Tab-separated table of C-alpha atoms in Angstrom:
chain	number	residue	atom	x	y	z
A	1	MET	CA	8.810	4.691	-10.058
A	2	PRO	CA	8.636	1.455	-8.137
A	3	GLU	CA	9.509	1.746	-4.479
A	4	LYS	CA	12.617	0.065	-3.038
A	5	SER	CA	12.784	-2.445	-0.316
A	6	LYS	CA	15.906	-3.434	1.601
A	7	ILE	CA	16.804	-7.139	1.456
A	8	LYS	CA	20.064	-8.549	2.865
A	9	GLY	CA	21.677	-5.116	2.998
A	10	LYS	CA	20.830	-4.010	-0.526
A	11	PHE	CA	17.877	-2.266	-2.129
A	12	THR	CA	15.718	-4.258	-4.441
A	13	PRO	CA	13.022	-2.782	-6.682
A	14	MET	CA	9.425	-3.427	-5.685
A	15	ASN	CA	6.464	-3.144	-8.028
A	16	TYR	CA	2.734	-3.475	-7.932
A	17	LEU	CA	-0.017	-5.473	-9.604
A	18	VAL	CA	-3.460	-4.173	-8.780
A	19	LEU	CA	-6.585	-6.139	-9.657
A	20	LEU	CA	-9.865	-4.197	-9.682
A	21	ARG	CA	-13.377	-5.541	-10.268
A	22	HIS	CA	-15.599	-3.003	-11.904
A	23	GLY	CA	-18.000	-0.983	-9.872
A	24	GLN	CA	-21.566	-2.008	-9.370
A	25	SER	CA	-23.327	-2.465	-12.815
A	26	VAL	CA	-26.916	-2.081	-13.819
A	27	TRP	CA	-27.391	-5.827	-13.883
A	28	ASN	CA	-25.521	-6.348	-10.621
A	29	LEU	CA	-28.187	-4.175	-9.063
A	30	ALA	CA	-30.925	-6.029	-10.875
A	31	ASN	CA	-29.577	-9.456	-9.687
A	32	LYS	CA	-29.117	-10.764	-13.218
A	33	PHE	CA	-26.482	-13.039	-14.708
A	34	THR	CA	-24.429	-10.603	-16.862
A	35	GLY	CA	-21.537	-12.414	-18.459
A	36	PHE	CA	-20.770	-11.116	-21.913
A	37	HIS	CA	-23.729	-8.699	-21.958
A	38	ASP	CA	-22.562	-5.078	-22.082
A	39	VAL	CA	-24.035	-2.937	-19.292
A	40	ASP	CA	-22.923	0.295	-17.675
A	41	LEU	CA	-22.294	1.268	-14.183
A	42	THR	CA	-24.888	2.369	-11.708
A	43	GLU	CA	-24.502	5.642	-9.749
A	44	GLN	CA	-23.264	3.468	-6.860
A	45	GLY	CA	-20.795	1.829	-9.200
A	46	GLU	CA	-19.422	5.229	-10.207
A	47	LYS	CA	-19.020	6.126	-6.555
A	48	GLU	CA	-17.078	2.818	-5.953
A	49	ALA	CA	-14.784	3.584	-8.796
A	50	LYS	CA	-14.166	7.089	-7.460
A	51	SER	CA	-13.419	5.732	-4.051
A	52	ALA	CA	-10.943	3.178	-5.580
A	53	GLY	CA	-9.094	6.038	-7.347
A	54	GLU	CA	-8.940	7.953	-4.089
A	55	LEU	CA	-7.432	4.952	-2.277
A	56	LEU	CA	-4.791	4.370	-4.966
A	57	LYS	CA	-3.867	8.071	-4.876
A	58	ALA	CA	-3.535	7.945	-1.081
A	59	ALA	CA	-1.417	4.907	-1.318
A	60	GLY	CA	0.926	6.560	-3.791
A	61	ILE	CA	0.574	3.731	-6.383
A	62	THR	CA	1.166	5.015	-9.899
A	63	PHE	CA	0.885	2.730	-12.953
A	64	ASP	CA	3.006	2.200	-16.035
A	65	ALA	CA	0.315	0.138	-17.910
A	66	VAL	CA	-3.431	-0.408	-17.681
A	67	PHE	CA	-5.417	-3.415	-18.973
A	68	SER	CA	-9.151	-3.918	-19.145
A	69	SER	CA	-11.700	-6.000	-20.953
A	70	THR	CA	-13.731	-4.822	-23.962
A	71	GLN	CA	-16.853	-4.320	-21.682
A	72	ILE	CA	-18.042	-0.884	-20.750
A	73	ARG	CA	-18.515	-1.487	-17.025
A	74	ALA	CA	-14.763	-2.330	-16.684
A	75	ASN	CA	-13.648	0.442	-19.101
A	76	ARG	CA	-15.742	3.101	-17.268
A	77	THR	CA	-14.345	1.917	-13.914
A	78	ALA	CA	-10.747	2.302	-15.195
A	79	GLU	CA	-11.557	5.722	-16.571
A	80	ILE	CA	-13.012	7.049	-13.290
A	81	VAL	CA	-10.304	5.365	-11.196
A	82	LEU	CA	-7.419	6.766	-13.216
A	83	ASN	CA	-8.892	10.301	-13.436
A	84	GLU	CA	-9.545	10.337	-9.636
A	85	ALA	CA	-6.023	9.098	-9.038
A	86	GLY	CA	-4.588	11.863	-11.174
A	87	GLN	CA	-3.349	9.369	-13.870
A	88	GLY	CA	-5.869	10.049	-16.558
A	89	ALA	CA	-3.175	10.382	-19.204
A	90	LEU	CA	-2.813	6.565	-19.081
A	91	LEU	CA	-6.213	6.122	-20.638
A	92	ALA	CA	-4.923	7.007	-24.051
A	93	ASN	CA	-2.866	3.748	-24.060
A	94	MET	CA	-5.104	1.538	-21.931
A	95	VAL	CA	-5.231	-1.961	-23.457
A	96	ARG	CA	-8.811	-3.415	-23.910
A	97	HIS	CA	-8.877	-7.127	-24.750
A	98	PRO	CA	-11.658	-9.648	-25.032
A	99	ASP	CA	-9.612	-12.300	-23.117
A	100	LEU	CA	-10.229	-10.173	-19.913
A	101	ARG	CA	-14.060	-10.340	-20.309
A	102	GLU	CA	-16.386	-11.761	-17.725
A	103	ARG	CA	-17.264	-15.492	-17.897
A	104	ASP	CA	-19.879	-16.263	-20.530
A	105	TYR	CA	-23.021	-17.441	-18.660
A	106	GLY	CA	-24.531	-18.726	-21.864
A	107	ASP	CA	-28.249	-19.472	-21.520
A	108	LEU	CA	-28.335	-17.966	-18.033
A	109	THR	CA	-27.416	-14.456	-19.362
A	110	GLY	CA	-30.041	-11.941	-18.495
A	111	LEU	CA	-31.947	-14.277	-16.089
A	112	ASP	CA	-32.766	-13.248	-12.540
A	113	LYS	CA	-30.532	-15.277	-10.125
A	114	ASP	CA	-33.315	-15.949	-7.606
A	115	GLU	CA	-35.850	-16.944	-10.292
A	116	THR	CA	-33.192	-19.232	-11.810
A	117	ARG	CA	-32.696	-20.918	-8.426
A	118	GLN	CA	-36.405	-21.451	-8.183
A	119	LYS	CA	-36.560	-22.999	-11.670
A	120	TYR	CA	-33.452	-25.229	-11.625
A	121	GLY	CA	-32.839	-25.625	-7.888
A	122	GLU	CA	-30.277	-24.090	-5.488
A	123	GLU	CA	-27.773	-26.898	-5.904
A	124	GLN	CA	-27.755	-26.903	-9.684
A	125	VAL	CA	-27.302	-23.124	-9.879
A	126	HIS	CA	-24.552	-23.168	-7.289
A	127	ILE	CA	-22.758	-25.812	-9.401
A	128	TRP	CA	-23.075	-23.609	-12.507
A	129	ARG	CA	-21.812	-20.551	-10.583
A	130	ARG	CA	-18.981	-22.053	-8.484
A	131	SER	CA	-17.864	-25.412	-10.049
A	132	TYR	CA	-14.432	-24.979	-11.519
A	133	ASP	CA	-15.063	-27.198	-14.578
A	134	THR	CA	-18.902	-27.427	-15.018
A	135	ALA	CA	-20.235	-24.758	-17.460
A	136	PRO	CA	-23.854	-23.391	-17.518
A	137	PRO	CA	-25.679	-24.402	-20.707
A	138	GLY	CA	-24.058	-22.715	-23.642
A	139	GLY	CA	-21.526	-20.881	-21.433
A	140	GLU	CA	-18.040	-21.159	-19.979
A	141	CYS	CA	-16.806	-22.661	-16.739
A	142	LEU	CA	-14.082	-20.925	-14.740
A	143	LYS	CA	-11.493	-23.514	-16.153
A	144	ASP	CA	-12.398	-22.311	-19.666
A	145	VAL	CA	-11.708	-18.685	-18.660
A	146	VAL	CA	-8.355	-19.667	-17.099
A	147	GLU	CA	-7.024	-21.954	-19.782
A	148	ASN	CA	-8.451	-20.541	-22.947
A	149	ARG	CA	-8.284	-16.809	-22.152
A	150	VAL	CA	-6.770	-15.410	-19.060
A	151	ARG	CA	-3.629	-17.564	-18.475
A	152	PRO	CA	-2.280	-17.299	-22.051
A	153	TYR	CA	-3.053	-13.623	-22.298
A	154	PHE	CA	-1.581	-12.785	-18.869
A	155	ASN	CA	1.654	-14.716	-19.454
A	156	SER	CA	2.205	-13.250	-22.837
A	157	GLN	CA	1.161	-9.582	-22.315
A	158	ILE	CA	1.169	-8.787	-18.687
A	159	LYS	CA	3.716	-10.951	-16.910
A	160	PRO	CA	6.612	-9.588	-18.930
A	161	LEU	CA	5.835	-6.053	-17.776
A	162	LEU	CA	5.722	-7.168	-14.154
A	163	ASP	CA	9.017	-8.983	-14.662
A	164	GLN	CA	10.471	-5.647	-15.810
A	165	GLY	CA	9.376	-4.004	-12.579
A	166	LYS	CA	6.415	-2.110	-14.056
A	167	ASN	CA	3.301	-1.309	-12.159
A	168	VAL	CA	0.198	-2.768	-13.744
A	169	LEU	CA	-3.500	-2.184	-13.181
A	170	ILE	CA	-6.099	-4.706	-14.473
A	171	ALA	CA	-9.691	-3.460	-14.325
A	172	ALA	CA	-11.859	-6.426	-15.187
A	173	HIS	CA	-14.573	-8.736	-13.793
A	174	GLY	CA	-15.143	-11.076	-10.915
A	175	ASN	CA	-14.383	-14.292	-12.875
A	176	SER	CA	-11.609	-13.056	-15.106
A	177	LEU	CA	-9.889	-11.730	-11.929
A	178	ARG	CA	-10.429	-15.117	-10.162
A	179	ALA	CA	-8.850	-16.653	-13.237
A	180	THR	CA	-5.916	-14.253	-12.706
A	181	LEU	CA	-5.522	-15.396	-9.083
A	182	ILE	CA	-5.187	-19.049	-10.341
A	183	THR	CA	-2.773	-17.904	-13.084
A	184	LEU	CA	-0.674	-16.158	-10.443
A	185	GLY	CA	-0.600	-19.311	-8.382
A	186	VAL	CA	-2.093	-17.699	-5.202
A	187	GLU	CA	-5.302	-19.646	-5.507
A	188	SER	CA	-6.121	-23.129	-6.875
A	189	PRO	CA	-9.282	-24.740	-8.295
A	190	ASP	CA	-9.842	-26.064	-4.776
A	191	THR	CA	-9.521	-22.657	-2.962
A	192	ILE	CA	-10.837	-20.156	-5.559
A	193	ASN	CA	-14.401	-20.211	-4.251
A	194	ASP	CA	-13.250	-18.527	-1.033
A	195	ALA	CA	-11.629	-15.629	-3.069
A	196	GLU	CA	-14.219	-12.784	-3.254
A	197	PHE	CA	-13.819	-9.618	-5.352
A	198	PRO	CA	-16.027	-6.836	-4.006
A	199	THR	CA	-17.014	-4.298	-6.615
A	200	GLY	CA	-14.654	-1.368	-6.826
A	201	ALA	CA	-12.208	-2.672	-4.231
A	202	PRO	CA	-8.497	-2.614	-5.302
A	203	LEU	CA	-6.541	-5.825	-4.563
A	204	VAL	CA	-2.901	-5.013	-4.373
A	205	PHE	CA	0.106	-7.436	-4.902
A	206	GLU	CA	3.541	-6.273	-3.969
A	207	LEU	CA	6.246	-7.962	-5.982
A	208	GLU	CA	10.033	-8.169	-5.667
A	209	ASN	CA	12.033	-9.760	-8.535
A	210	GLY	CA	8.818	-11.212	-9.926
A	211	GLN	CA	7.797	-12.906	-6.634
A	212	ILE	CA	4.677	-11.943	-4.721
A	213	LYS	CA	5.483	-10.732	-1.216
A	214	LYS	CA	2.215	-9.251	-0.067
A	215	ARG	CA	-1.461	-9.342	-1.000
A	216	TYR	CA	-4.132	-6.949	0.407
A	217	PHE	CA	-7.191	-4.983	-0.337
A	218	LEU	CA	-6.834	-1.217	-0.071
A	219	LYS	CA	-9.164	0.246	2.603
């Protein structure tokens, strides 16, 4: 059940939204652009997911609904996290949706990041990685992820649950979670580059009556 917080002499329900980037993946370790390519977690990634589950259990945060992408690195992270937190029963109803996938890196997919910088130049690769509205060849920019996928999906499927006071976990990817921050209104296209999502680190939002009151990483 959501906790209660006291406001102006009365108790108001508080609920949680937790955003969790998957643990380290095989291609994270190999320093490759991953995007839509489906790769599993490394041993370190599994440890990061286990640690996230332990943190959530210690914080006493229990979930009513769990969302993930259709990619194995996010799915496996959610599985490990929920089992470690004692909430493995939620996996049977976990929603996996393609709109929560990582950004499509197009022609960069599978390329070594350092070698790509050597080939195209540091500035061009930085633009492809961090520009809000400039996509890599054949891929998506972050604006595409926000407007074509994450915003409509979040507003239609996840926000109604939060508005009902439900606790929600989203286990996804760095860029789909950055898109979620923009959708929530806590970051903008101008500030989003400063928002980092370490692998396996739960980012907690405390909400009251649908309004975000606190935002912090569990440690």
